[in-house]
XYZ file of C-alpha atoms in Angstrom:
766
model
C 22.027 32.644 31.259
C 21.835 30.235 34.152
C 25.146 28.552 34.867
C 23.552 25.171 35.572
C 23.294 23.465 32.204
C 21.960 19.956 31.769
C 24.610 17.661 30.403
C 22.009 15.953 28.245
C 21.985 19.060 26.069
C 25.649 18.564 25.243
C 25.536 16.816 21.931
C 28.219 17.157 19.315
C 27.073 18.868 16.207
C 29.089 16.377 14.225
C 26.879 13.606 15.603
C 23.630 15.360 14.703
C 21.518 13.681 11.996
C 21.560 15.088 8.531
C 18.866 17.559 7.556
C 15.693 15.891 6.454
C 13.916 16.632 3.228
C 11.080 18.597 4.924
C 13.535 20.869 6.729
C 15.444 21.471 3.493
C 12.171 22.314 1.768
C 11.140 24.739 4.507
C 14.569 26.337 4.462
C 14.386 26.737 0.698
C 10.886 28.173 0.898
C 11.937 30.699 3.506
C 14.883 31.624 1.342
C 12.578 32.207 -1.626
C 10.356 34.403 0.518
C 13.373 36.433 1.578
C 14.455 36.738 -2.041
C 10.976 37.893 -3.027
C 10.943 40.426 -0.215
C 14.203 42.182 -0.935
C 13.706 41.958 -4.716
C 10.079 42.987 -4.663
C 10.826 45.845 -7.058
C 11.749 43.332 -9.764
C 8.577 41.343 -9.113
C 6.424 44.498 -9.198
C 8.005 45.523 -12.488
C 7.294 42.064 -13.921
C 3.680 42.333 -12.761
C 3.305 45.691 -14.456
C 4.717 44.351 -17.718
C 2.436 41.308 -17.518
C -0.579 43.542 -16.845
C 0.226 45.670 -19.894
C 0.634 42.594 -22.094
C -2.650 41.193 -20.774
C -4.485 44.437 -21.435
C -3.136 44.661 -24.983
C -4.109 41.044 -25.643
C -7.623 41.581 -24.304
C -8.024 44.660 -26.481
C -6.827 43.175 -29.785
C -7.716 39.476 -29.452
C -10.607 38.262 -31.682
C -13.880 37.427 -29.913
C -15.200 33.884 -29.967
C -18.669 32.856 -28.810
C -19.762 29.466 -27.499
C -23.097 27.755 -27.889
C -23.891 24.389 -26.379
C -26.627 21.785 -26.212
C -27.014 18.994 -23.694
C -28.328 15.572 -24.727
C -29.801 12.967 -22.382
C -28.843 9.522 -23.693
C -31.021 6.615 -22.473
C -30.444 3.043 -23.623
C -33.706 1.333 -24.497
C -32.455 -2.043 -23.282
C -31.304 -0.662 -19.928
C -33.043 -2.133 -16.882
C -33.864 -0.292 -13.713
C -31.211 -2.208 -11.772
C -27.638 -2.145 -13.041
C -24.479 -3.765 -11.812
C -20.805 -2.958 -12.304
C -20.702 -4.616 -15.721
C -23.724 -2.580 -16.830
C -22.001 0.627 -15.705
C -18.914 -0.270 -17.723
C -21.135 -0.983 -20.732
C -22.858 2.369 -20.242
C -19.492 4.178 -20.171
C -18.540 2.446 -23.405
C -21.844 3.429 -25.018
C -21.477 7.058 -23.943
C -17.908 7.217 -25.228
C -18.965 5.691 -28.548
C -21.748 8.202 -29.115
C -19.514 11.078 -28.032
C -17.016 10.146 -30.751
C -19.869 9.651 -33.207
C -21.053 13.245 -32.709
C -17.666 14.633 -33.780
C -17.141 12.059 -36.577
C -16.665 13.322 -40.163
C -19.875 11.695 -41.456
C -22.009 13.595 -38.911
C -20.089 16.851 -39.423
C -20.418 16.643 -43.222
C -24.172 16.115 -42.948
C -24.427 19.056 -40.521
C -22.569 21.368 -42.942
C -25.058 20.509 -45.673
C -27.907 21.590 -43.374
C -26.362 25.002 -42.541
C -27.660 28.167 -44.161
C -25.164 30.384 -46.028
C -25.268 33.109 -43.336
C -24.218 30.539 -40.716
C -21.101 29.479 -42.640
C -19.045 32.520 -41.731
C -16.297 30.388 -40.177
C -15.665 28.788 -43.584
C -15.329 32.044 -45.500
C -11.552 31.838 -45.875
C -11.375 28.063 -46.449
C -12.130 25.913 -49.501
C -15.097 23.496 -49.264
C -12.732 20.542 -48.908
C -11.488 22.013 -45.622
C -14.880 22.893 -44.141
C -15.135 19.606 -42.273
C -11.775 20.193 -40.555
C -12.655 23.794 -39.708
C -15.930 22.802 -38.076
C -14.268 19.882 -36.226
C -11.645 22.231 -34.788
C -14.320 24.286 -33.028
C -16.661 21.398 -32.145
C -16.402 19.411 -28.914
C -18.473 16.754 -27.150
C -18.073 15.942 -23.447
C -19.621 13.224 -21.317
C -20.353 13.512 -17.619
C -18.957 10.634 -15.577
C -21.637 8.365 -14.086
C -24.306 10.344 -15.910
C -26.122 9.904 -19.232
C -25.387 13.384 -20.578
C -23.402 14.494 -23.613
C -22.668 18.191 -23.913
C -22.133 19.398 -27.491
C -20.522 22.829 -27.922
C -19.156 24.902 -30.785
C -17.051 28.059 -30.814
C -17.553 30.629 -33.583
C -16.997 34.288 -34.402
C -20.789 34.749 -34.425
C -23.106 33.687 -31.582
C -25.936 32.930 -34.071
C -23.612 30.782 -36.200
C -22.441 28.864 -33.115
C -26.044 28.025 -32.118
C -26.936 27.008 -35.696
C -23.915 24.682 -35.976
C -24.712 22.927 -32.687
C -28.332 22.437 -33.721
C -27.298 21.028 -37.117
C -24.768 18.627 -35.555
C -27.324 17.275 -33.080
C -29.908 16.753 -35.816
C -27.390 15.052 -38.098
C -26.302 12.743 -35.274
C -29.890 11.634 -34.542
C -30.595 10.950 -38.212
C -27.422 8.905 -38.588
C -28.220 6.723 -35.552
C -31.807 6.138 -36.788
C -30.727 5.185 -40.315
C -27.918 2.910 -39.122
C -30.168 1.054 -36.721
C -32.859 0.304 -39.335
C -30.380 -1.267 -41.746
C -28.732 -3.271 -38.982
C -32.130 -4.578 -37.754
C -33.090 -5.909 -41.204
C -29.799 -7.783 -41.596
C -30.069 -9.163 -38.084
C -33.603 -10.508 -38.663
C -32.532 -12.326 -41.847
C -29.552 -13.967 -40.143
C -31.605 -14.993 -37.125
C -34.385 -16.478 -39.304
C -31.910 -18.638 -41.236
C -30.394 -19.881 -37.988
C -33.891 -20.693 -36.699
C -34.670 -22.906 -39.709
C -31.429 -24.833 -39.240
C -32.165 -25.419 -35.552
C -35.722 -26.630 -36.347
C -34.468 -29.275 -38.800
C -31.785 -30.513 -36.431
C -34.221 -30.654 -33.508
C -36.743 -32.739 -35.520
C -34.061 -35.267 -36.489
C -32.962 -35.663 -32.870
C -36.514 -36.248 -31.637
C -37.131 -38.953 -34.281
C -33.913 -40.694 -33.275
C -34.959 -40.571 -29.605
C -38.371 -42.127 -30.347
C -36.829 -45.007 -32.323
C -34.420 -45.716 -29.501
C -37.217 -45.721 -26.906
C -39.157 -48.253 -28.962
C -36.142 -50.549 -29.075
C -35.277 -50.248 -25.358
C -38.836 -50.771 -24.179
C -41.303 -49.022 -21.905
C -39.405 -50.006 -18.718
C -36.378 -47.891 -19.661
C -35.653 -45.114 -17.169
C -35.425 -41.486 -18.256
C -32.140 -39.628 -17.639
C -33.823 -37.551 -14.940
C -34.901 -40.611 -12.874
C -32.739 -41.606 -9.934
C -33.874 -45.326 -10.095
C -31.694 -48.043 -11.694
C -32.956 -49.973 -14.699
C -34.509 -53.399 -13.744
C -32.153 -55.300 -16.041
C -29.149 -53.691 -14.384
C -30.687 -54.323 -10.941
C -31.026 -58.045 -11.700
C -27.434 -58.241 -12.822
C -26.247 -56.518 -9.652
C -28.305 -58.801 -7.372
C -27.059 -61.941 -9.180
C -23.502 -60.699 -8.782
C -24.017 -60.271 -5.010
C -25.602 -63.744 -4.713
C -22.738 -65.315 -6.704
C -20.135 -63.715 -4.443
C -21.981 -64.946 -1.290
C -22.228 -68.494 -2.716
C -18.526 -68.516 -3.568
C -17.685 -67.291 -0.092
C -19.884 -70.047 1.485
C -18.203 -72.697 -0.659
C -14.778 -71.545 0.506
C -15.846 -71.840 4.148
C -17.121 -75.455 3.574
C -13.851 -76.366 1.843
C -11.844 -74.954 4.751
C -13.937 -76.841 7.333
C -13.625 -80.106 5.368
C -9.853 -79.758 5.177
C -9.703 -79.063 8.919
C -11.812 -82.155 9.775
C -9.673 -84.389 7.549
C -6.518 -83.134 9.222
C -8.025 -83.736 12.679
C -9.002 -87.308 11.734
C -5.481 -88.032 10.494
C -4.016 -86.639 13.710
C -6.568 -88.562 15.868
C -7.744 -85.348 17.513
C -10.949 -84.905 19.512
C -13.554 -84.004 16.885
C -16.150 -82.707 19.314
C -14.396 -79.359 19.500
C -14.990 -78.924 15.746
C -18.743 -79.303 16.121
C -19.024 -75.715 17.440
C -18.218 -74.103 14.060
C -20.137 -76.575 11.869
C -23.515 -74.922 12.471
C -22.554 -71.873 10.343
C -21.039 -74.098 7.597
C -23.482 -77.023 7.137
C -26.559 -75.439 8.646
C -28.238 -75.719 12.008
C -30.894 -78.268 10.956
C -28.416 -80.640 9.314
C -26.165 -80.561 12.371
C -29.040 -81.197 14.795
C -30.335 -84.060 12.631
C -26.893 -85.684 12.508
C -26.643 -85.580 16.323
C -30.033 -87.227 16.755
C -31.734 -84.059 18.000
C -34.907 -82.427 16.735
C -35.718 -78.769 16.293
C -38.346 -79.109 19.009
C -35.618 -80.011 21.493
C -33.706 -76.876 20.655
C -36.801 -74.709 21.008
C -37.511 -76.314 24.408
C -33.998 -75.565 25.629
C -34.249 -71.942 24.451
C -37.634 -71.572 26.133
C -36.292 -72.906 29.448
C -33.298 -70.558 29.274
C -35.621 -67.564 28.737
C -37.775 -68.630 31.723
C -34.620 -68.898 33.852
C -33.593 -65.375 32.882
C -37.039 -63.946 33.644
C -37.217 -65.716 37.046
C -33.800 -64.404 38.044
C -34.788 -60.886 37.059
C -38.048 -61.098 39.018
C -36.227 -62.472 42.087
C -33.787 -59.553 42.002
C -36.638 -57.094 41.751
C -38.827 -58.478 44.649
C -35.832 -59.060 46.940
C -35.597 -55.314 47.559
C -39.219 -55.289 48.869
C -39.612 -58.668 50.651
C -37.487 -60.669 53.019
C -35.854 -64.015 52.179
C -38.696 -65.920 53.946
C -41.505 -64.357 51.961
C -43.587 -66.885 49.991
C -43.046 -65.066 46.662
C -39.293 -65.064 47.150
C -39.295 -68.754 48.149
C -41.431 -69.653 45.110
C -39.117 -67.834 42.720
C -36.071 -69.505 44.202
C -37.699 -72.943 43.852
C -38.630 -72.195 40.216
C -35.060 -71.161 39.428
C -33.678 -74.351 40.985
C -36.100 -76.542 38.989
C -35.177 -74.878 35.657
C -31.457 -75.124 36.377
C -31.856 -78.815 37.283
C -33.748 -79.487 34.031
C -31.120 -77.750 31.912
C -28.303 -79.572 33.694
C -30.013 -82.904 33.105
C -30.542 -82.060 29.421
C -26.916 -81.054 28.907
C -25.792 -84.241 30.675
C -28.004 -86.295 28.389
C -26.643 -84.506 25.290
C -23.067 -84.978 26.429
C -23.724 -88.680 26.929
C -25.064 -88.947 23.391
C -22.085 -87.063 21.976
C -19.800 -89.255 24.054
C -21.470 -92.353 22.605
C -20.061 -91.376 19.216
C -16.583 -92.642 18.761
C -13.915 -90.936 16.738
C -14.424 -93.571 14.037
C -18.108 -92.826 13.804
C -18.001 -89.000 14.347
C -15.288 -88.307 11.753
C -16.983 -89.960 8.773
C -20.298 -88.456 9.793
C -18.886 -84.912 9.821
C -16.982 -85.481 6.527
C -20.116 -86.761 4.871
C -22.092 -83.694 6.014
C -19.385 -81.333 4.726
C -19.079 -83.147 1.389
C -22.849 -82.954 0.900
C -22.811 -79.232 1.727
C -19.848 -78.691 -0.637
C -21.675 -80.426 -3.500
C -24.735 -78.244 -2.915
C -22.566 -75.121 -2.815
C -20.825 -76.045 -6.122
C -24.158 -76.587 -7.810
C -25.436 -73.212 -6.542
C -22.301 -71.375 -7.721
C -22.569 -72.857 -11.252
C -26.200 -71.908 -11.568
C -25.599 -68.377 -10.318
C -22.603 -67.945 -12.655
C -24.663 -68.885 -15.725
C -27.507 -66.577 -14.720
C -25.119 -63.697 -13.957
C -23.305 -63.990 -17.314
C -26.577 -63.802 -19.171
C -27.853 -60.813 -17.214
C -24.493 -59.049 -17.544
C -24.726 -59.146 -21.327
C -28.262 -57.835 -21.181
C -27.211 -55.055 -18.790
C -24.334 -53.963 -21.058
C -26.617 -53.607 -24.016
C -29.195 -51.797 -21.902
C -26.559 -49.399 -20.483
C -25.323 -48.453 -23.947
C -28.869 -47.725 -25.097
C -29.577 -45.663 -21.952
C -26.351 -43.644 -22.398
C -27.262 -42.992 -26.018
C -30.704 -41.851 -24.901
C -29.130 -39.453 -22.392
C -26.838 -37.949 -25.035
C -29.737 -37.468 -27.433
C -31.861 -35.969 -24.641
C -29.110 -33.445 -23.800
C -28.805 -32.489 -27.453
C -32.568 -32.000 -27.660
C -32.527 -29.796 -24.518
C -29.637 -27.722 -25.880
C -31.309 -27.260 -29.251
C -34.606 -26.292 -27.632
C -32.835 -23.664 -25.452
C -31.015 -22.246 -28.466
C -34.234 -22.176 -30.429
C -36.105 -20.384 -27.617
C -33.314 -17.809 -27.272
C -33.250 -17.293 -31.015
C -37.003 -16.725 -31.130
C -36.646 -14.176 -28.302
C -33.958 -12.303 -30.244
C -36.059 -12.292 -33.391
C -39.020 -10.943 -31.446
C -36.852 -8.263 -29.764
C -35.243 -7.143 -33.026
C -38.567 -7.154 -34.805
C -40.136 -5.107 -32.027
C -37.405 -2.450 -32.018
C -36.233 -2.476 -35.598
C -37.943 0.853 -36.250
C -36.425 2.432 -33.117
C -32.835 3.509 -32.485
C -30.904 1.689 -29.704
C -30.763 4.878 -27.678
C -33.181 7.670 -26.988
C -31.559 11.087 -27.222
C -33.453 13.983 -25.703
C -32.314 17.601 -25.956
C -32.519 18.891 -22.381
C -30.695 22.155 -23.142
C -31.300 23.969 -26.412
C -28.381 25.665 -28.215
C -28.811 29.443 -27.782
C -26.600 32.315 -28.951
C -24.458 33.859 -26.195
C -23.805 37.612 -26.124
C -20.794 37.337 -23.814
C -17.676 36.085 -25.626
C -16.131 32.865 -24.369
C -12.687 34.139 -25.185
C -10.958 36.340 -24.293
C -12.353 36.466 -20.736
C -11.382 39.458 -18.683
C -11.163 37.498 -15.442
C -9.059 34.747 -16.986
C -6.739 37.238 -18.685
C -6.308 39.079 -15.378
C -5.544 35.885 -13.477
C -3.095 34.659 -16.120
C -1.399 38.061 -16.253
C -1.049 38.072 -12.471
C 0.243 34.501 -12.379
C 2.569 35.074 -15.314
C 3.914 38.281 -13.818
C 4.539 36.606 -10.475
C 6.183 33.632 -12.163
C 8.402 35.663 -14.456
C 9.235 38.155 -11.725
C 10.030 35.336 -9.315
C 12.254 33.631 -11.885
C 14.082 36.873 -12.646
C 14.517 37.594 -8.941
C 15.769 34.070 -8.340
C 18.203 34.266 -11.261
C 19.455 37.617 -9.989
C 19.824 36.111 -6.562
C 21.774 33.175 -8.005
C 24.037 35.339 -10.164
C 24.680 37.965 -7.503
C 27.484 36.643 -5.293
C 27.617 39.201 -2.486
C 25.331 41.379 -0.423
C 24.467 44.734 -1.938
C 23.911 46.577 1.358
C 23.613 46.043 5.118
C 19.848 46.150 4.714
C 19.941 43.322 2.183
C 22.258 41.325 4.432
C 19.899 41.745 7.379
C 16.851 40.885 5.258
C 18.372 37.728 3.828
C 19.905 36.461 7.040
C 17.024 37.430 9.284
C 19.349 38.922 11.906
C 20.440 42.532 12.508
C 23.736 44.049 11.422
C 25.188 45.017 14.821
C 28.128 47.069 13.586
C 30.108 48.021 10.489
C 33.882 47.923 10.926
C 36.092 49.603 8.363
C 39.294 48.067 7.107
C 41.884 48.527 9.896
C 45.547 49.131 9.407
C 47.894 46.761 11.195
C 49.547 48.281 14.268
C 53.066 47.702 15.458
C 53.847 46.106 18.776
C 52.805 42.998 20.623
C 49.739 41.910 22.560
C 47.149 44.595 23.242
C 49.307 47.123 21.439
C 48.002 45.653 18.176
C 44.372 46.149 19.290
C 42.928 49.451 18.055
C 40.452 49.851 20.911
C 43.362 49.710 23.378
C 45.996 51.646 21.412
C 43.657 54.339 19.998
C 40.519 54.351 22.170
C 39.393 57.735 20.823
C 39.963 56.938 17.157
C 37.151 56.447 14.668
C 38.099 52.774 14.311
C 37.438 52.111 18.009
C 33.983 53.695 17.818
C 32.696 50.759 15.723
C 33.432 48.342 18.585
C 31.771 50.619 21.149
C 28.750 50.627 18.829
C 28.857 46.817 18.801
C 29.088 46.752 22.606
C 26.113 49.115 22.899
C 24.012 47.055 20.443
C 24.676 43.922 22.468
C 24.009 45.603 25.811
C 20.689 47.089 24.681
C 19.520 43.871 23.073
C 16.354 42.133 24.155
C 18.052 39.108 25.702
C 21.018 38.419 27.989
C 24.461 38.817 26.437
C 26.780 38.046 29.370
C 28.275 35.080 27.550
C 29.007 35.640 23.842
C 30.592 33.426 21.227
C 32.305 35.092 18.263
C 32.732 33.174 15.015
C 32.901 33.761 11.278
C 31.696 32.073 8.131
C 35.210 31.414 6.797
C 38.793 31.715 8.002
C 40.409 35.108 7.587
C 37.233 37.149 8.226
C 38.793 38.968 11.236
C 36.833 37.305 14.063
C 39.875 37.363 16.375
C 40.346 41.089 15.766
C 36.679 41.770 16.514
C 36.856 39.576 19.644
C 39.898 41.395 21.034
C 38.542 44.896 20.338
C 35.090 44.025 21.732
C 36.687 42.613 24.921
C 38.715 45.807 25.389
C 35.557 47.890 24.876
C 33.725 45.934 27.600
C 36.676 46.310 29.976
C 36.855 50.064 29.280
C 33.165 50.265 30.166
C 33.985 48.954 33.643
C 32.959 45.330 33.162
C 35.241 42.629 34.422
C 35.794 40.701 31.210
C 37.254 37.282 30.413
C 38.233 36.301 26.878
C 38.401 32.528 26.267
C 40.224 31.272 23.205
C 38.128 28.214 22.241
C 39.766 27.937 18.832
C 41.776 24.875 19.787
C 42.820 24.247 16.181
C 44.196 27.700 15.133
C 44.350 29.770 18.332
C 44.629 33.247 16.782
C 43.664 35.095 19.985
C 46.361 33.257 21.929
C 48.919 34.299 19.319
C 47.645 37.877 19.306
C 48.038 38.136 23.093
C 51.518 36.613 22.992
C 50.449 33.536 24.974
C 51.403 30.885 22.473
C 52.709 27.781 24.232
C 50.974 28.625 27.520
C 48.604 26.182 29.224
C 44.960 26.965 28.721
C 41.537 25.615 27.758
C 42.707 22.312 26.259
C 44.785 21.536 29.352
C 41.903 22.388 31.663
C 39.518 20.086 29.796
C 41.998 17.175 29.736
C 43.321 17.628 33.259
C 42.102 15.840 36.358
C 42.234 18.848 38.663
C 38.985 20.645 39.496
C 38.016 23.681 37.450
C 37.929 26.061 40.413
C 41.517 25.218 41.327
C 43.206 25.040 37.932
C 41.526 27.897 36.009
C 42.701 30.792 38.220
C 46.264 29.570 37.727
C 45.979 29.652 33.919
C 44.123 32.979 33.488
C 46.441 35.822 32.343
C 45.873 39.465 33.237
C 46.272 41.893 30.384
C 47.492 45.496 30.276
C 43.876 46.617 30.056
C 42.376 46.928 33.495
C 39.517 44.452 34.025
C 40.447 42.264 31.036
C 41.741 38.698 31.534
C 42.628 36.145 28.866
C 42.427 32.337 28.982
C 44.574 30.969 26.117
C 43.762 27.897 24.076
C 46.553 25.798 25.574
C 48.464 23.002 24.008
C 46.922 21.422 20.941
C 44.869 18.253 21.256
C 43.703 15.896 18.478
C 40.032 16.012 19.537
C 38.967 19.623 20.083
C 35.275 19.050 19.250
C 34.987 16.270 21.837
C 36.714 18.432 24.467
C 34.357 21.377 23.922
C 31.329 19.082 23.971
C 32.288 17.495 27.299
C 30.960 18.584 30.675
C 34.295 20.224 31.569
C 33.690 23.164 29.264
C 30.262 23.692 30.813
C 31.890 23.846 34.241
C 34.472 26.271 32.876
C 31.733 28.630 31.665
C 29.904 28.314 34.981
C 33.058 29.244 36.902
C 33.731 32.194 34.588
C 30.149 33.450 34.922
C 30.557 33.519 38.692
C 33.870 35.399 38.537
C 33.345 37.846 35.623
C 30.732 40.261 34.349
C 31.317 39.556 30.675
C 32.581 36.412 28.941
C 33.628 36.368 25.281
C 34.526 33.055 23.613
C 36.595 33.140 20.420
C 35.460 30.165 18.251
C 36.621 28.668 14.950
C 34.725 29.475 11.713
C 31.322 27.818 11.787
C 31.505 26.368 8.271
C 34.968 24.912 8.802
C 34.328 22.774 11.885
C 31.539 22.125 14.374
C 33.288 23.702 17.394
C 31.429 27.016 17.098
C 28.051 25.261 17.026
C 28.944 23.304 20.169
C 29.989 26.438 22.053
C 27.055 28.435 20.659
C 24.543 26.207 22.459
C 26.243 26.869 25.799
C 26.309 30.682 25.672
C 23.676 33.409 25.453
C 24.274 33.983 21.764
C 26.748 34.118 18.907
C 28.116 36.950 16.759
C 28.933 36.171 13.143
C 31.797 38.206 11.660
C 31.419 38.715 7.906
C 33.580 40.392 5.294
C 31.080 41.503 2.613
C 33.923 42.120 0.148
C 35.162 38.562 0.610
C 32.355 36.241 1.709
C 29.837 34.765 -0.681
C 26.364 35.501 0.618
C 25.260 31.882 0.333
C 28.097 30.851 2.621
C 27.077 33.491 5.133
C 23.453 32.351 4.952
C 24.539 28.754 5.459
C 26.618 29.800 8.460
C 23.580 31.465 10.060
C 21.474 28.425 9.272
C 24.114 26.143 10.809
C 23.874 28.101 14.050
C 20.060 28.142 13.983
C 19.816 24.408 13.194
C 21.618 23.568 16.457
C 19.569 25.952 18.600
C 22.178 28.698 18.826
C 20.842 32.237 19.212
C 22.463 34.378 16.539
C 22.658 37.877 18.068
C 23.660 39.541 14.814
C 26.297 40.117 12.174
C 29.381 42.344 12.208
C 30.320 43.637 8.749
C 34.122 43.748 8.880
C 36.912 44.985 6.646
C 34.968 47.626 4.633
C 37.069 50.085 2.676
C 36.285 53.785 2.622
C 35.494 53.507 -1.086
C 33.017 50.667 -0.640
C 29.941 52.810 -0.081
C 26.585 51.087 -0.345
C 27.909 48.447 -2.684
C 30.754 47.390 -0.331
C 33.219 47.569 -3.209
C 32.434 44.079 -4.538
C 35.266 44.031 -7.012
C 37.252 41.413 -5.125
C 37.435 37.739 -5.947
C 37.099 35.028 -3.353
C 37.256 31.261 -2.931
C 35.629 28.574 -0.783
C 37.987 26.007 0.778
C 38.772 26.721 4.359
C 42.224 25.200 4.645
C 41.498 25.047 8.347
C 43.642 22.611 10.336
C 46.956 22.179 12.058
C 50.426 23.078 11.019
C 52.717 26.027 11.063
C 51.230 29.260 9.942
C 47.705 28.154 10.791
C 46.962 31.047 13.101
C 44.424 33.505 11.838
C 45.924 36.814 10.913
C 45.466 39.272 13.693
C 45.313 42.112 11.277
C 41.865 43.195 10.297
C 43.175 44.002 6.859
C 42.773 40.575 5.316
C 44.040 40.070 1.800
C 44.057 36.262 1.882
C 41.329 34.698 -0.183
C 41.760 30.914 -0.422
C 41.138 29.664 -3.908
C 39.171 26.594 -2.777
C 36.245 28.701 -1.523
C 34.794 28.836 -5.025
C 33.756 25.206 -4.797
C 31.525 25.802 -1.799
C 30.156 29.027 -3.253
C 28.999 27.121 -6.296
């Protein structure tokens, strides 16, 4: 493996997200496939039993034959175009007729039509039960969004099945025809009675309408006309005239009060003459001032001529010069008109000035009082006329509203009568026809091939049942069986090879390497298992220069396997470094007699560079070519230390200085340290004690490595007794709590003969 490792890959396993539901499902599915593979004998046996049962059933089961007829149901009132409501109505109709076919009244009529030779299904039943027997074998199905009803019957005889279907269809058609005729007669009688009642009511309403029209008169408007009745129009116009007269009277009263106040205050009354024209009238005002209407018309005419001359002068000035005769003539005309108007205004002002305040005030008051008297007289006359017309309009409005109500009633009654006549005509036209037209598009014929039992269906059900039962039995066996039965089964379930099988080793006397069998007895049978492990790793398909060794649970002998494997590599001539990365329970450090020495934890927490501090802390062993780096002093955060970049640099330095690197890690199910280290090396070895470890815990340990991207090189079966044989001697109990932490006595036993079996392991095994 390349020593340069991207720091982004260093993620603590403890920080990884929990497994998602899809991954759990895939893992479970793969597990079931593994179970099916190594317990295929059980599944095959279940298939054989299911096949025998299926064959016996097919041989002894009674034969039943089906016969069916297909009916096309067409509603006679159905149009060519249908909407969603029509489709819902059609579904309801089809469902109704489907239930009608299997109803007791139709079935009873069909039984009466059957010949004695076609009643073989009723042979063992009393006549009172025949209807139930036939109903149990009869079925009617509708096709969604189609007008078909399929009627089928199952019988011991194909001829009897066809006869029953034919009788049921005939009985159904007769029932529908008879029911419709009786319903049509009752409907016609009810509709005729309703028609007579509507005719009498309609005649009474029309007579009432005619009498009202005669009373209102020929000028009355019909409800459909948009015009207003003349009487109401007169009342409205008189109301408008009365309001205008009252408004005019108020203006005269206001002007009179203003003139009186001005006379009392000795004000100039000429300024009040401007607003008197609108109040007293233009002619009265002109007459009071001594002017005639002809004078006013003359002034207006001269003003219009002045305007036209000025406009013409402006137009010709852009074409001619100021000395042109036309321009001079227009200017002279304008001057003459202006002089005339000025003289007229001066004359009028002199006349107005000739009136004194004593003469002008009484004159204006007299004009206003005359106008006020005329306005009062007009208001009284209009008020009397309006009151009279208002009474007439009220009476006319009531009569018109009554006419509208009667007209609406007549229209409603006529519509109901027309609809009723249409219904009577429709019922009368179709009273001899059923509401639906049923056509047999598929005749009921006897079938020679039995509908049940079917060979293909029996075969499929036998196969499915055998697979299901066999799978359940295999799964139950897998659940009840706590340990692996053989190395082959272990390899098949875990998906990794068994690299070596190590027998139960006796504990040796001495200290350090003296307690390692590969060093003390290199030619013994016990040491051969570790040379086999070394060979399996060396001849593997991938690189194995950096190996992590872990176990599923504490006490599985991983430290013993690590030490013996390291000695085997050193004996093969490889310069080997053993790193104790078990910073919680450093068993390798204790085994080598290096407890209390500085090591990995001190390197990862120190500030000195790796290349300078590591050579000082590496210890040479008695075995040539084998060096040991102890765990060092304990730290409270071992997982964080191993996941930091310092450990990556440590491995890179070791790869440059040694041929083989072996890292002793904590149990993978106890803490996440082994998963962290496993991602940084070429692969991991899982040490298992088949006599002690529950197979589910071992499988979970392998899955824990695989879920973090660690390459599991294989499994070492450790601690097998000579009497184990193929079954591994599974007579031992075990537990499931790891008890893995700090404290005295935490070091893993260096002896490969492990008798400790923590009682809390059972919880995890369950």
